[in-house]
PDB file of C-alpha atoms in Angstrom:
ATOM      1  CA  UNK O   1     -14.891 -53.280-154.942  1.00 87.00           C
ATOM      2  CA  UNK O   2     -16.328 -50.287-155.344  1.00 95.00           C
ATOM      3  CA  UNK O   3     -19.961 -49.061-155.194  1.00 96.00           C
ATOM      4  CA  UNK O   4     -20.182 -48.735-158.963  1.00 95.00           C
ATOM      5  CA  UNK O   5     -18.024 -51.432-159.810  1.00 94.00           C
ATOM      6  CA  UNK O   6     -20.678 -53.561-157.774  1.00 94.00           C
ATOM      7  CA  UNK O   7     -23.461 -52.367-159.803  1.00 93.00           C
ATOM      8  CA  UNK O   8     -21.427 -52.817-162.893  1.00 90.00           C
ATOM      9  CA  UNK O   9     -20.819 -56.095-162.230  1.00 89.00           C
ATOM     10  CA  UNK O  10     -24.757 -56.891-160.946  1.00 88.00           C
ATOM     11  CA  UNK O  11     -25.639 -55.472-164.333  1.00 84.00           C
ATOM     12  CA  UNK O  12     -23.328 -57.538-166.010  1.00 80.00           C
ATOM     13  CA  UNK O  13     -24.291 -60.855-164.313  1.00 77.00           C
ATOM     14  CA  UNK O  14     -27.890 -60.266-165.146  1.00 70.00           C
ATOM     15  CA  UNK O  15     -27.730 -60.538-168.957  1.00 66.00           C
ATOM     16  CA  UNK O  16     -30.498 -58.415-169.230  1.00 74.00           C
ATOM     17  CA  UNK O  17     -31.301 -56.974-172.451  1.00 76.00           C
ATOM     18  CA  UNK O  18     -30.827 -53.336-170.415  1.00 79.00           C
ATOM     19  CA  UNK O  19     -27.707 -53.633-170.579  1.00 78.00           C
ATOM     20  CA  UNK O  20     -27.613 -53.398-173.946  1.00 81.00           C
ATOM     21  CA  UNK O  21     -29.097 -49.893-173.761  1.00 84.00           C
ATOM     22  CA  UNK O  22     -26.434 -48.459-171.495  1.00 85.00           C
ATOM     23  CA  UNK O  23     -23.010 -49.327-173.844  1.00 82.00           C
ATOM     24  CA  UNK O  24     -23.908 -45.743-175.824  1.00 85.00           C
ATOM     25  CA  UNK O  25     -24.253 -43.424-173.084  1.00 92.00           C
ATOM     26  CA  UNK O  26     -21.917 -40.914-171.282  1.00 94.00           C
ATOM     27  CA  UNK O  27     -20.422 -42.137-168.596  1.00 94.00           C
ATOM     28  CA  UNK O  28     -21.854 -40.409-165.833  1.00 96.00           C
ATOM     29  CA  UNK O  29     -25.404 -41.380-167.378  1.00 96.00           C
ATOM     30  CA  UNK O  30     -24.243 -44.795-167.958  1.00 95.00           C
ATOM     31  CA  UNK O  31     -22.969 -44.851-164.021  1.00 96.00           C
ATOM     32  CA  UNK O  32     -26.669 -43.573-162.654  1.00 97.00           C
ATOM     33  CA  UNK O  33     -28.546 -45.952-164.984  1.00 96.00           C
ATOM     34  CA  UNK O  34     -26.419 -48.889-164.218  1.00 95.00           C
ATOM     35  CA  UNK O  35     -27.272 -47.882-160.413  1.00 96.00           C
ATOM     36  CA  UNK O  36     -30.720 -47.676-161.216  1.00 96.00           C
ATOM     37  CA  UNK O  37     -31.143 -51.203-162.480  1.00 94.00           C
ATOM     38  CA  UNK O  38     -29.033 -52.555-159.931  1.00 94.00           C
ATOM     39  CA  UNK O  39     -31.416 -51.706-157.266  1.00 96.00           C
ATOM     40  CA  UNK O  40     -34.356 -52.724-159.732  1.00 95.00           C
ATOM     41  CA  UNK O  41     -32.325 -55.995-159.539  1.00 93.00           C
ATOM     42  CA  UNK O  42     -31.789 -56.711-156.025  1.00 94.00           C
ATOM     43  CA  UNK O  43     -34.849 -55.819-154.624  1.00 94.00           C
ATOM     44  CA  UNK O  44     -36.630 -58.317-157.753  1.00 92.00           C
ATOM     45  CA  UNK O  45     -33.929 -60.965-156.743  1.00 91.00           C
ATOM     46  CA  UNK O  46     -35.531 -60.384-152.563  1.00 89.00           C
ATOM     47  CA  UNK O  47     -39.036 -61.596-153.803  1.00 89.00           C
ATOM     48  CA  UNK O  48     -37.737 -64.145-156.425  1.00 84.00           C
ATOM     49  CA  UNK O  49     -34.950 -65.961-154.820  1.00 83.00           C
ATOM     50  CA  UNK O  50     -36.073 -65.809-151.261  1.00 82.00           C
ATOM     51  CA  UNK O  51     -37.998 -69.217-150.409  1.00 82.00           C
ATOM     52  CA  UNK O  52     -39.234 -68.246-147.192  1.00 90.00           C
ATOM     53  CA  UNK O  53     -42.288 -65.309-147.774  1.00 91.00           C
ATOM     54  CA  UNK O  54     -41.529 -63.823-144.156  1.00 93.00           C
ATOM     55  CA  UNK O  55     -38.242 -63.521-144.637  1.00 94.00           C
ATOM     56  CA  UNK O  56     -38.992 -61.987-148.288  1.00 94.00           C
ATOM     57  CA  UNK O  57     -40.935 -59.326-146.403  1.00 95.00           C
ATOM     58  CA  UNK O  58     -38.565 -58.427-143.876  1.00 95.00           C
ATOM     59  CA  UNK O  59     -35.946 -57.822-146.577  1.00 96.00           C
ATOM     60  CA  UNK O  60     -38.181 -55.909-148.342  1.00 96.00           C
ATOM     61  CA  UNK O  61     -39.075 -53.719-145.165  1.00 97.00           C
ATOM     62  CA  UNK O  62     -35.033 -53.278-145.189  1.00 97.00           C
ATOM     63  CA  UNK O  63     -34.819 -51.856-148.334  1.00 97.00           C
ATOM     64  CA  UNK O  64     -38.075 -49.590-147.946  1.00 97.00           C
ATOM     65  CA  UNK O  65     -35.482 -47.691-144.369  1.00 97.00           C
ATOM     66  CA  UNK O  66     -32.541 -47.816-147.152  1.00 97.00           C
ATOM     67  CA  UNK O  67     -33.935 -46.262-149.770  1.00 98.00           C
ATOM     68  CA  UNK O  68     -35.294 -43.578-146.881  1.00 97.00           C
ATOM     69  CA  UNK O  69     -31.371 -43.153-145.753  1.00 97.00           C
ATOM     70  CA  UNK O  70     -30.626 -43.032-148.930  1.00 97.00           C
ATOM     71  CA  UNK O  71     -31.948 -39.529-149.195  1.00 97.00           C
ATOM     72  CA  UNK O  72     -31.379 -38.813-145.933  1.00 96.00           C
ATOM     73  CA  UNK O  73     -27.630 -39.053-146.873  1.00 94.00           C
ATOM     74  CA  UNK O  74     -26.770 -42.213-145.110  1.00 94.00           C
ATOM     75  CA  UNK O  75     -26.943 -45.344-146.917  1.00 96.00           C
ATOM     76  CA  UNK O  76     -25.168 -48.200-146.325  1.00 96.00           C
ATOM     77  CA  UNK O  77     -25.758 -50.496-149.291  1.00 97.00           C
ATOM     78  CA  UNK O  78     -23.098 -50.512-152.302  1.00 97.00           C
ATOM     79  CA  UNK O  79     -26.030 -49.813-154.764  1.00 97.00           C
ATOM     80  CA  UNK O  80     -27.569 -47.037-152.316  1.00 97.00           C
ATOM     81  CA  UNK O  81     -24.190 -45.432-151.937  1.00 97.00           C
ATOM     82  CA  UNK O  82     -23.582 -45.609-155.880  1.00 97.00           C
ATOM     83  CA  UNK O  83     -27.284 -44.466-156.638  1.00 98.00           C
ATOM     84  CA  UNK O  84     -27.067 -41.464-153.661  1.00 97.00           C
ATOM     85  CA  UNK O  85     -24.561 -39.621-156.237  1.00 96.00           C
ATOM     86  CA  UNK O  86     -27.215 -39.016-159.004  1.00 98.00           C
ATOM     87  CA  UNK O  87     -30.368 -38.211-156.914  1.00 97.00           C
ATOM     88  CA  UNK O  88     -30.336 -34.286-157.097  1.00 96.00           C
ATOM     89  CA  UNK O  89     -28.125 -34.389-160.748  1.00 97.00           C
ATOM     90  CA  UNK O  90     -31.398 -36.306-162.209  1.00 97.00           C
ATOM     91  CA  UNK O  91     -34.144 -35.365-159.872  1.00 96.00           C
ATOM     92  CA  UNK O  92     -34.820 -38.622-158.634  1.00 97.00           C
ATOM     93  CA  UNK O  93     -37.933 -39.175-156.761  1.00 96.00           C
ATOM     94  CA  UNK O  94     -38.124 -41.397-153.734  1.00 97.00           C
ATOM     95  CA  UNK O  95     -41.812 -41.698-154.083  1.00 97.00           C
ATOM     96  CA  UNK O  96     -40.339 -44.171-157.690  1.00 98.00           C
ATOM     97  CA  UNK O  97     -38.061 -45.625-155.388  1.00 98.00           C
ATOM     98  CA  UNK O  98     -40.861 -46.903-153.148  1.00 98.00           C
ATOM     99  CA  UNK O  99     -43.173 -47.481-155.403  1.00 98.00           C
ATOM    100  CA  UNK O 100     -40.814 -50.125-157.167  1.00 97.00           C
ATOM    101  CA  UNK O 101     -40.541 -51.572-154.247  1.00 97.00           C
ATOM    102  CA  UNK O 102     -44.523 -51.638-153.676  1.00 97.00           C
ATOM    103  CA  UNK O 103     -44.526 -53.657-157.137  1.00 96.00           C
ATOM    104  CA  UNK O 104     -42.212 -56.453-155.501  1.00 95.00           C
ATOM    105  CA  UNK O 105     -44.039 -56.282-153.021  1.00 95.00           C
ATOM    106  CA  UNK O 106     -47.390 -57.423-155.217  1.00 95.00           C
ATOM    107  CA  UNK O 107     -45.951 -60.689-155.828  1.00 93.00           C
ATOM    108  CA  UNK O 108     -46.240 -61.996-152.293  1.00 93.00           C
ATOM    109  CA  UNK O 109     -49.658 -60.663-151.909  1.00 92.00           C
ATOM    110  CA  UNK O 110     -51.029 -61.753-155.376  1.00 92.00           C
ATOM    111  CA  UNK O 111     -50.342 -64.603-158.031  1.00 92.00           C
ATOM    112  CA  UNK O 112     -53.670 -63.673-160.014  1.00 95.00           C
ATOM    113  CA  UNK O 113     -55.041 -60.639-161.897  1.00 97.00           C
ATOM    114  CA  UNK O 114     -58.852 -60.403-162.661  1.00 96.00           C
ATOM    115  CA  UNK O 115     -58.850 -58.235-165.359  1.00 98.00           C
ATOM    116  CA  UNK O 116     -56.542 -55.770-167.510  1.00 98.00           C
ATOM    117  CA  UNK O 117     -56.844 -52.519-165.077  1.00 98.00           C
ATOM    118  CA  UNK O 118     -55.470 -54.631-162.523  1.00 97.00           C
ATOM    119  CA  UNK O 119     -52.476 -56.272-164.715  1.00 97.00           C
ATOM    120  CA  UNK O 120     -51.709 -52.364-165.258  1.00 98.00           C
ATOM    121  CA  UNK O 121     -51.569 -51.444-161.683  1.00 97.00           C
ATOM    122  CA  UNK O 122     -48.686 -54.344-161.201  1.00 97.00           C
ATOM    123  CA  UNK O 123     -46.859 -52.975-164.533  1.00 98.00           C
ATOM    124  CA  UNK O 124     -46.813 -49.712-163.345  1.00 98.00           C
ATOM    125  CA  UNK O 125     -45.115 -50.363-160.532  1.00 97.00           C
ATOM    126  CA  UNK O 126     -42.178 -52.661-161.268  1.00 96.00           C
ATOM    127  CA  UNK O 127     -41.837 -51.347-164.953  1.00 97.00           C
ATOM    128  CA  UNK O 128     -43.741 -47.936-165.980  1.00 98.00           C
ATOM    129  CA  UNK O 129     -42.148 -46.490-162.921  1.00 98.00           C
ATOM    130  CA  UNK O 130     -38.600 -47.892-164.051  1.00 97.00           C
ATOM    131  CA  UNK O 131     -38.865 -46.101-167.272  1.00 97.00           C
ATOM    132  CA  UNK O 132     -39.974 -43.007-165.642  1.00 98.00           C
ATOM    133  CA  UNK O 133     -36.405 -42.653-163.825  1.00 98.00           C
ATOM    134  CA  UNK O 134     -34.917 -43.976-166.859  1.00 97.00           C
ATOM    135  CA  UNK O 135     -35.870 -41.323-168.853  1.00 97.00           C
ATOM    136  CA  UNK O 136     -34.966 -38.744-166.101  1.00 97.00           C
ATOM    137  CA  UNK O 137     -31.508 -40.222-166.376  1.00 97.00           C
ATOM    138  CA  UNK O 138     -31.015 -40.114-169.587  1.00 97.00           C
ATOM    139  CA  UNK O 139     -32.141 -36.593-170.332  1.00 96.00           C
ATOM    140  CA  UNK O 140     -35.703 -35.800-170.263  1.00 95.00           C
ATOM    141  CA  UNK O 141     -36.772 -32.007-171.159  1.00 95.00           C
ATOM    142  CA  UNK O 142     -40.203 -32.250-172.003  1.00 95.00           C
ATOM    143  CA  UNK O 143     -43.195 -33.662-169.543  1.00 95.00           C
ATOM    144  CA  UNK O 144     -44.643 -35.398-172.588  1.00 97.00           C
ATOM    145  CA  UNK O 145     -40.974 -37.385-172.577  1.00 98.00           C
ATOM    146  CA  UNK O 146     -42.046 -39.076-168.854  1.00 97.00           C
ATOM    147  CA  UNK O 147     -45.089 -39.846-170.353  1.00 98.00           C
ATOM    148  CA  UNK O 148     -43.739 -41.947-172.929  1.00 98.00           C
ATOM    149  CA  UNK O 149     -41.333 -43.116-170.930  1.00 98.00           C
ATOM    150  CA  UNK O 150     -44.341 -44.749-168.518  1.00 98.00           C
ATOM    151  CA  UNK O 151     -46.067 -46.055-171.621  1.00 98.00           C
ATOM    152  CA  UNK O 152     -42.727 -47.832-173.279  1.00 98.00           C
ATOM    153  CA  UNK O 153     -42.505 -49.445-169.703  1.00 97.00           C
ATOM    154  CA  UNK O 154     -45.398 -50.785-169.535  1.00 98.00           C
ATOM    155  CA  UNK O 155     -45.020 -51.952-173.190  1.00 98.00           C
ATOM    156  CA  UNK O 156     -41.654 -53.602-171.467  1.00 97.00           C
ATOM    157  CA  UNK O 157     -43.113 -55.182-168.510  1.00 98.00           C
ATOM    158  CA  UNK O 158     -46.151 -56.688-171.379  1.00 98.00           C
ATOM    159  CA  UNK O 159     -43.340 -57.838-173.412  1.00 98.00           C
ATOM    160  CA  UNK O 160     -42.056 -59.670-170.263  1.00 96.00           C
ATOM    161  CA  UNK O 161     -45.314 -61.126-169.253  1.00 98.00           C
ATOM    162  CA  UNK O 162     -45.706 -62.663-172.597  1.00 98.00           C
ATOM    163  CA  UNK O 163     -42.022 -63.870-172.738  1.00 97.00           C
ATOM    164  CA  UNK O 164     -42.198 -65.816-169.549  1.00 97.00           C
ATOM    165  CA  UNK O 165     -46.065 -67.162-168.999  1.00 97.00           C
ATOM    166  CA  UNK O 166     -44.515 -70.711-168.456  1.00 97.00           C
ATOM    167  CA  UNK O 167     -42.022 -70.011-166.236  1.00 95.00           C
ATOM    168  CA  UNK O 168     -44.330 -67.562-164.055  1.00 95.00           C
ATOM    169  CA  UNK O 169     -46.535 -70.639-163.958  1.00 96.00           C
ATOM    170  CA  UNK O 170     -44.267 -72.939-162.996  1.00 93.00           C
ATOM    171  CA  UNK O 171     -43.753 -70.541-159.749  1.00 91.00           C
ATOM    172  CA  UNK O 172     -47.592 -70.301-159.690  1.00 92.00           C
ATOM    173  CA  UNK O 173     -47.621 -67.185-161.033  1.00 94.00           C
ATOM    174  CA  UNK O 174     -50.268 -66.372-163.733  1.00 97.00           C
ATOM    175  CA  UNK O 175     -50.438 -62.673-164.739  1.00 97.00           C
ATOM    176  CA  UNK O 176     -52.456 -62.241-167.820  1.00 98.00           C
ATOM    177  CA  UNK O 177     -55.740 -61.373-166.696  1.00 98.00           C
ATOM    178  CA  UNK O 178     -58.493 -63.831-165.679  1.00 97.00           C
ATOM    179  CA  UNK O 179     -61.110 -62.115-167.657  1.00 98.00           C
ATOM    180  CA  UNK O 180     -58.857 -63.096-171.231  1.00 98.00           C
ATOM    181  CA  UNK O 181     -57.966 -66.033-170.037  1.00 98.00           C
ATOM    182  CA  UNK O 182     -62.014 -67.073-169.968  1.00 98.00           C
ATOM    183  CA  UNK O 183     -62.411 -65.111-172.895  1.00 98.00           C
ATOM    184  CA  UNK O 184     -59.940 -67.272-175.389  1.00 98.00           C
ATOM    185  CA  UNK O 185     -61.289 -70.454-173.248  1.00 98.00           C
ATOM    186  CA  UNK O 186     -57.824 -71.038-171.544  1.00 98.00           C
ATOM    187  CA  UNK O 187     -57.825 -72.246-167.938  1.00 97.00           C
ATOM    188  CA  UNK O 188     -55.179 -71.334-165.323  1.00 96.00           C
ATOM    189  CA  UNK O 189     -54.586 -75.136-165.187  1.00 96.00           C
ATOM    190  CA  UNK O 190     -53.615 -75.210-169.186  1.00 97.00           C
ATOM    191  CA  UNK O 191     -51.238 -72.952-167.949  1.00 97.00           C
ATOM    192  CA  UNK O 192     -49.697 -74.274-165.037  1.00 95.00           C
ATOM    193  CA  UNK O 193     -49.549 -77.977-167.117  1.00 96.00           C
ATOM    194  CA  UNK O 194     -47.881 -76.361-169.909  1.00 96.00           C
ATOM    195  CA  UNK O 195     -50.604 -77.373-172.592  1.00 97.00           C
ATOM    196  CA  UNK O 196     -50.370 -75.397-175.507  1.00 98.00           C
ATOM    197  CA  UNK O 197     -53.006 -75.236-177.685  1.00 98.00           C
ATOM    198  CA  UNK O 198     -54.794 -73.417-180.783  1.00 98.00           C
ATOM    199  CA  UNK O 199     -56.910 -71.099-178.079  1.00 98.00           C
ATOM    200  CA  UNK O 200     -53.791 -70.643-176.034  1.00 98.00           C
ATOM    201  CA  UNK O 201     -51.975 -69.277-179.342  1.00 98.00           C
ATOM    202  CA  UNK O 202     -54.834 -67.227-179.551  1.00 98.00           C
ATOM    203  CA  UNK O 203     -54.967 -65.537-176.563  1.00 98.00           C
ATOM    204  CA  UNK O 204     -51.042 -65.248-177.086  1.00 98.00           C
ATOM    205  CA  UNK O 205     -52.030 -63.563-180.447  1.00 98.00           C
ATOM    206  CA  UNK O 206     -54.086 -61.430-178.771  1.00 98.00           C
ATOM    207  CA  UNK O 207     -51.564 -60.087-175.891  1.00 98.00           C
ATOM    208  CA  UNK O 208     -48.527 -59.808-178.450  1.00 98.00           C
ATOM    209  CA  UNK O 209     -50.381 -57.216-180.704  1.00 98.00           C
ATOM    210  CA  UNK O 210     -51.695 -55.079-177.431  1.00 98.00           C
ATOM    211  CA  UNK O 211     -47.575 -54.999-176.324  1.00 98.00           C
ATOM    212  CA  UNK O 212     -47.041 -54.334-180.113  1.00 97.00           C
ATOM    213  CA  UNK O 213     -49.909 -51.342-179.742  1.00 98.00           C
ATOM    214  CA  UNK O 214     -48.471 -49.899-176.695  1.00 98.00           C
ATOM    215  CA  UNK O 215     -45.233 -49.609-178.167  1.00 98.00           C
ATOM    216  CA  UNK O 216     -46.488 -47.445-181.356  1.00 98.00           C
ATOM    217  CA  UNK O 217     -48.647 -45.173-178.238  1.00 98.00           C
ATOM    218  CA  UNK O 218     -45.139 -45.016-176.903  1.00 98.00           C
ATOM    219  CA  UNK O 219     -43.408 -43.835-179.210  1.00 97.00           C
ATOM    220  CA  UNK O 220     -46.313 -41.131-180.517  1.00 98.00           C
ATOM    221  CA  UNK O 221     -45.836 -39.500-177.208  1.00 98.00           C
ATOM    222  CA  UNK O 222     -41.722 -38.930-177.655  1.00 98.00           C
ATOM    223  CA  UNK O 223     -41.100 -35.415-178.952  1.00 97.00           C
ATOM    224  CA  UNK O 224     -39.074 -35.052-181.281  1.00 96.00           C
ATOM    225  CA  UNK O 225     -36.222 -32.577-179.042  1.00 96.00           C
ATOM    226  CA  UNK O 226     -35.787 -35.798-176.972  1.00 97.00           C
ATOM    227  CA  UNK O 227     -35.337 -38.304-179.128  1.00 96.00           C
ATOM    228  CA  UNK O 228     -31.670 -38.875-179.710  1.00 95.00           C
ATOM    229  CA  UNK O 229     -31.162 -38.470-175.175  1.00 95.00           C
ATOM    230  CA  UNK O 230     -33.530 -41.159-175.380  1.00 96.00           C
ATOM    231  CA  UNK O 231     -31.763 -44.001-177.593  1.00 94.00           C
ATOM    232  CA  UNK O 232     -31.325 -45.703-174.783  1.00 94.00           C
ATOM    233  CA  UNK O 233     -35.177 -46.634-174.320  1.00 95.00           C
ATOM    234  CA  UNK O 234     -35.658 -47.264-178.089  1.00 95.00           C
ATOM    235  CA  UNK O 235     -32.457 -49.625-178.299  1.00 94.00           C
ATOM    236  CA  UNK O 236     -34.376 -51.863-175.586  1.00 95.00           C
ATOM    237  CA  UNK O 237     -37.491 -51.300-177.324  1.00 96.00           C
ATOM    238  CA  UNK O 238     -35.848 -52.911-180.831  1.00 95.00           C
ATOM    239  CA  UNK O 239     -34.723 -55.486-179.032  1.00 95.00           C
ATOM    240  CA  UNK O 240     -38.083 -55.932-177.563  1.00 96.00           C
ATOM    241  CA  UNK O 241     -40.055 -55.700-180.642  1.00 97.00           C
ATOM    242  CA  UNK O 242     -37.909 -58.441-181.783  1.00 97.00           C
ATOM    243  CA  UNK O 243     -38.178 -60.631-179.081  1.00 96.00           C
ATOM    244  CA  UNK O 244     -42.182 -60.679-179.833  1.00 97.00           C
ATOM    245  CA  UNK O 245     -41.649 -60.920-183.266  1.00 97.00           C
ATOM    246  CA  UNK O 246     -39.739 -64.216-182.587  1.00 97.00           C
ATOM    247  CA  UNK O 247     -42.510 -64.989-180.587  1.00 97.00           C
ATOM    248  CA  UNK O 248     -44.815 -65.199-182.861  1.00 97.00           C
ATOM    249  CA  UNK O 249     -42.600 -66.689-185.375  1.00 96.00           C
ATOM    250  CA  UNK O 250     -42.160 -69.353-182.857  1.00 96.00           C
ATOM    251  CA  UNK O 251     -46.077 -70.153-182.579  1.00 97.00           C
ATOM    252  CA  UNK O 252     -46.345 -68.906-179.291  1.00 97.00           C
ATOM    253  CA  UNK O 253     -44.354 -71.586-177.944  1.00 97.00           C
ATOM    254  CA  UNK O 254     -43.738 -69.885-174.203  1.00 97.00           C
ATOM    255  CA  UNK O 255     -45.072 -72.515-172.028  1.00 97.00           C
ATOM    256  CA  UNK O 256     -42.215 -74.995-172.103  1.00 95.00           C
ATOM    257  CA  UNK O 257     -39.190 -72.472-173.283  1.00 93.00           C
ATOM    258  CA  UNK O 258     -38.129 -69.217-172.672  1.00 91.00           C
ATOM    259  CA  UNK O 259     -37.484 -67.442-176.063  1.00 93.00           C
ATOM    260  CA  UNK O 260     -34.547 -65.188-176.181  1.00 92.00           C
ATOM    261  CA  UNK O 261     -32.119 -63.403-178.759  1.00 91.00           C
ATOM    262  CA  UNK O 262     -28.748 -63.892-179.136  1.00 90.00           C
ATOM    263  CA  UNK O 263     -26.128 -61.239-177.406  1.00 88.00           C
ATOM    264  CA  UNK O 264     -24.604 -60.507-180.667  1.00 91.00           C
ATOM    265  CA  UNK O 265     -28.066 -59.672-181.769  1.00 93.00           C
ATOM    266  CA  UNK O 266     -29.330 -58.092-179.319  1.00 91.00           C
ATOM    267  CA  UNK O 267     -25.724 -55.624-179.696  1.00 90.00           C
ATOM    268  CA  UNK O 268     -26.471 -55.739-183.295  1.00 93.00           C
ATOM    269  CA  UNK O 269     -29.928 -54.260-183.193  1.00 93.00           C
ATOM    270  CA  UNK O 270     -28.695 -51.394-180.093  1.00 91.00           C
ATOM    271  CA  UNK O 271     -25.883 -50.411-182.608  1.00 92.00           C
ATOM    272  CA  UNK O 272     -28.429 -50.026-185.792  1.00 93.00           C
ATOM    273  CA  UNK O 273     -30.716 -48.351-183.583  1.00 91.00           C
ATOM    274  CA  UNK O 274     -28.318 -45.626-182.009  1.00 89.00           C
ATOM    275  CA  UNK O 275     -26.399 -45.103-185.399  1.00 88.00           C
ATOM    276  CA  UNK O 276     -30.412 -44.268-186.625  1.00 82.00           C
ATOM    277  CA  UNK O 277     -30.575 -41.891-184.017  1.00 71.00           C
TER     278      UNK O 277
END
């Protein structure tokens, strides 16, 4: 197998709603991105399938040299050796790299966040960063285009957040901020019990139309130049919008299920929104 096949197939396995994004791009984009999120997924999979928090921090302490000979021209990893390829053709930044790895690296130091500066620290590194080489990848002309590309992934990583409170909980994770949480009169333990209830849909309420907000500040930052190289990020961002829209439709029922669309949708809504342009 080789090193792209791997990360094609990583990508594939992970039924992420990325992958959606990548079907309408060049090849050689399509190669670097897939690349891209196959690190993004390995180095997630070291913190979240790893039982043992020493040996989570080891790994990740691995990955921090790889990434390093990765740019030094010597990686050994099939995702480093496919990524290495597209470093100087995209201007990728091993400070992002790093940093990604920093945000992994968050969820064996922390399981709380007191308050919504805090939240944004963690989003920035596992997700605002992301769509910062995303957008380099997929053609990025304009500095204004990075800066939307940092605000649609944070609008992501919200999205997730909000999509998977209950099953965070269940691995005692809890990051909407404490702060909201004793604002709507919620309690970590109504969250780690699972008991829904009419303040819980309000604080729910409440986080679905700030992702919802920093989606439309997304997208008022894309110039106009950019916008068809950057389908990619808007396809996931349809598919996104939708997801919290089903949310809500739902009534906020994230505690004990983990809402998702349907693949055909989900290629249904990238089609529409690349044939929109």
């Amino acid at each position: 197998m080789s090193p792209d096949e791997y990360c094609q197939q990583k990508a594939a396995q992970s039924g992420s709603s990325f992958y959606y994004s990548f079907l309408f791009l060049p090849p050689e984009r399509r190669r670097a991105i897939t690349a891209l999120y196959a690190f993004c997924r390995e180095v997630d999979d070291t913190v979240d399938e790893c039982t043992d928090e020493a040996v989570a921090r080891t790994k990740l302490v691995w990955w921090r040299k790889e990434v390093r000979a990765m740019f030094e021209g010597e990686p050994t990893h099939p995702v480093m050796r496919a990524l290495q390829v597209h470093l100087s053709v995209y201007q990728l930044e091993e400070k992002y790299l790093q940093a990604i790895i920093d945000g992994m690296e968050m969820d064996l130091n922390q399981t709380r966040y007191l308050d919504y500066p805090a939240m944004t620290r963690y989003c920035w590194h596992v997700a605002s960063v992301v769509g910062i080489l995303s957008a380099s990848i997929f053609g990025a002309t304009r500095p204004e285009t990075l800066l939307y590309a940092e605000k649609l992934g944070h609008a992501f990583q919200l999205t997730n957040i909000i999509r998977d409170v209950g099953e965070d909980a269940r691995k005692g994770r809890i990051y909407l901020p404490i702060n909201e949480l004793q604002q709507f009169n919620v309690t970590a333990a109504d969250l780690l019990n699972a008991r829904h209830s009419e303040n819980f849909e309000n604080l729910m309420r409440f986080q679905v139309a700030r992702a919802q907000k920093a989606y439309d500040e997304a997208f008022a930052l894309l110039p106009a130049e950019d916008r068809r190289a950057q389908r990619p990020g808007l396809i996931m961002a349809a598919i996104y919008r939708t997801l919290l829209s089903e949310v809500e439709r739902d009534g906020y029922h994230v505690l004990k299920q983990r809402i998702s669309l349907t693949p055909i949708r989900k290629l249904w809504l990238a089609w529409k929104t690349y044939v929109r342009g």
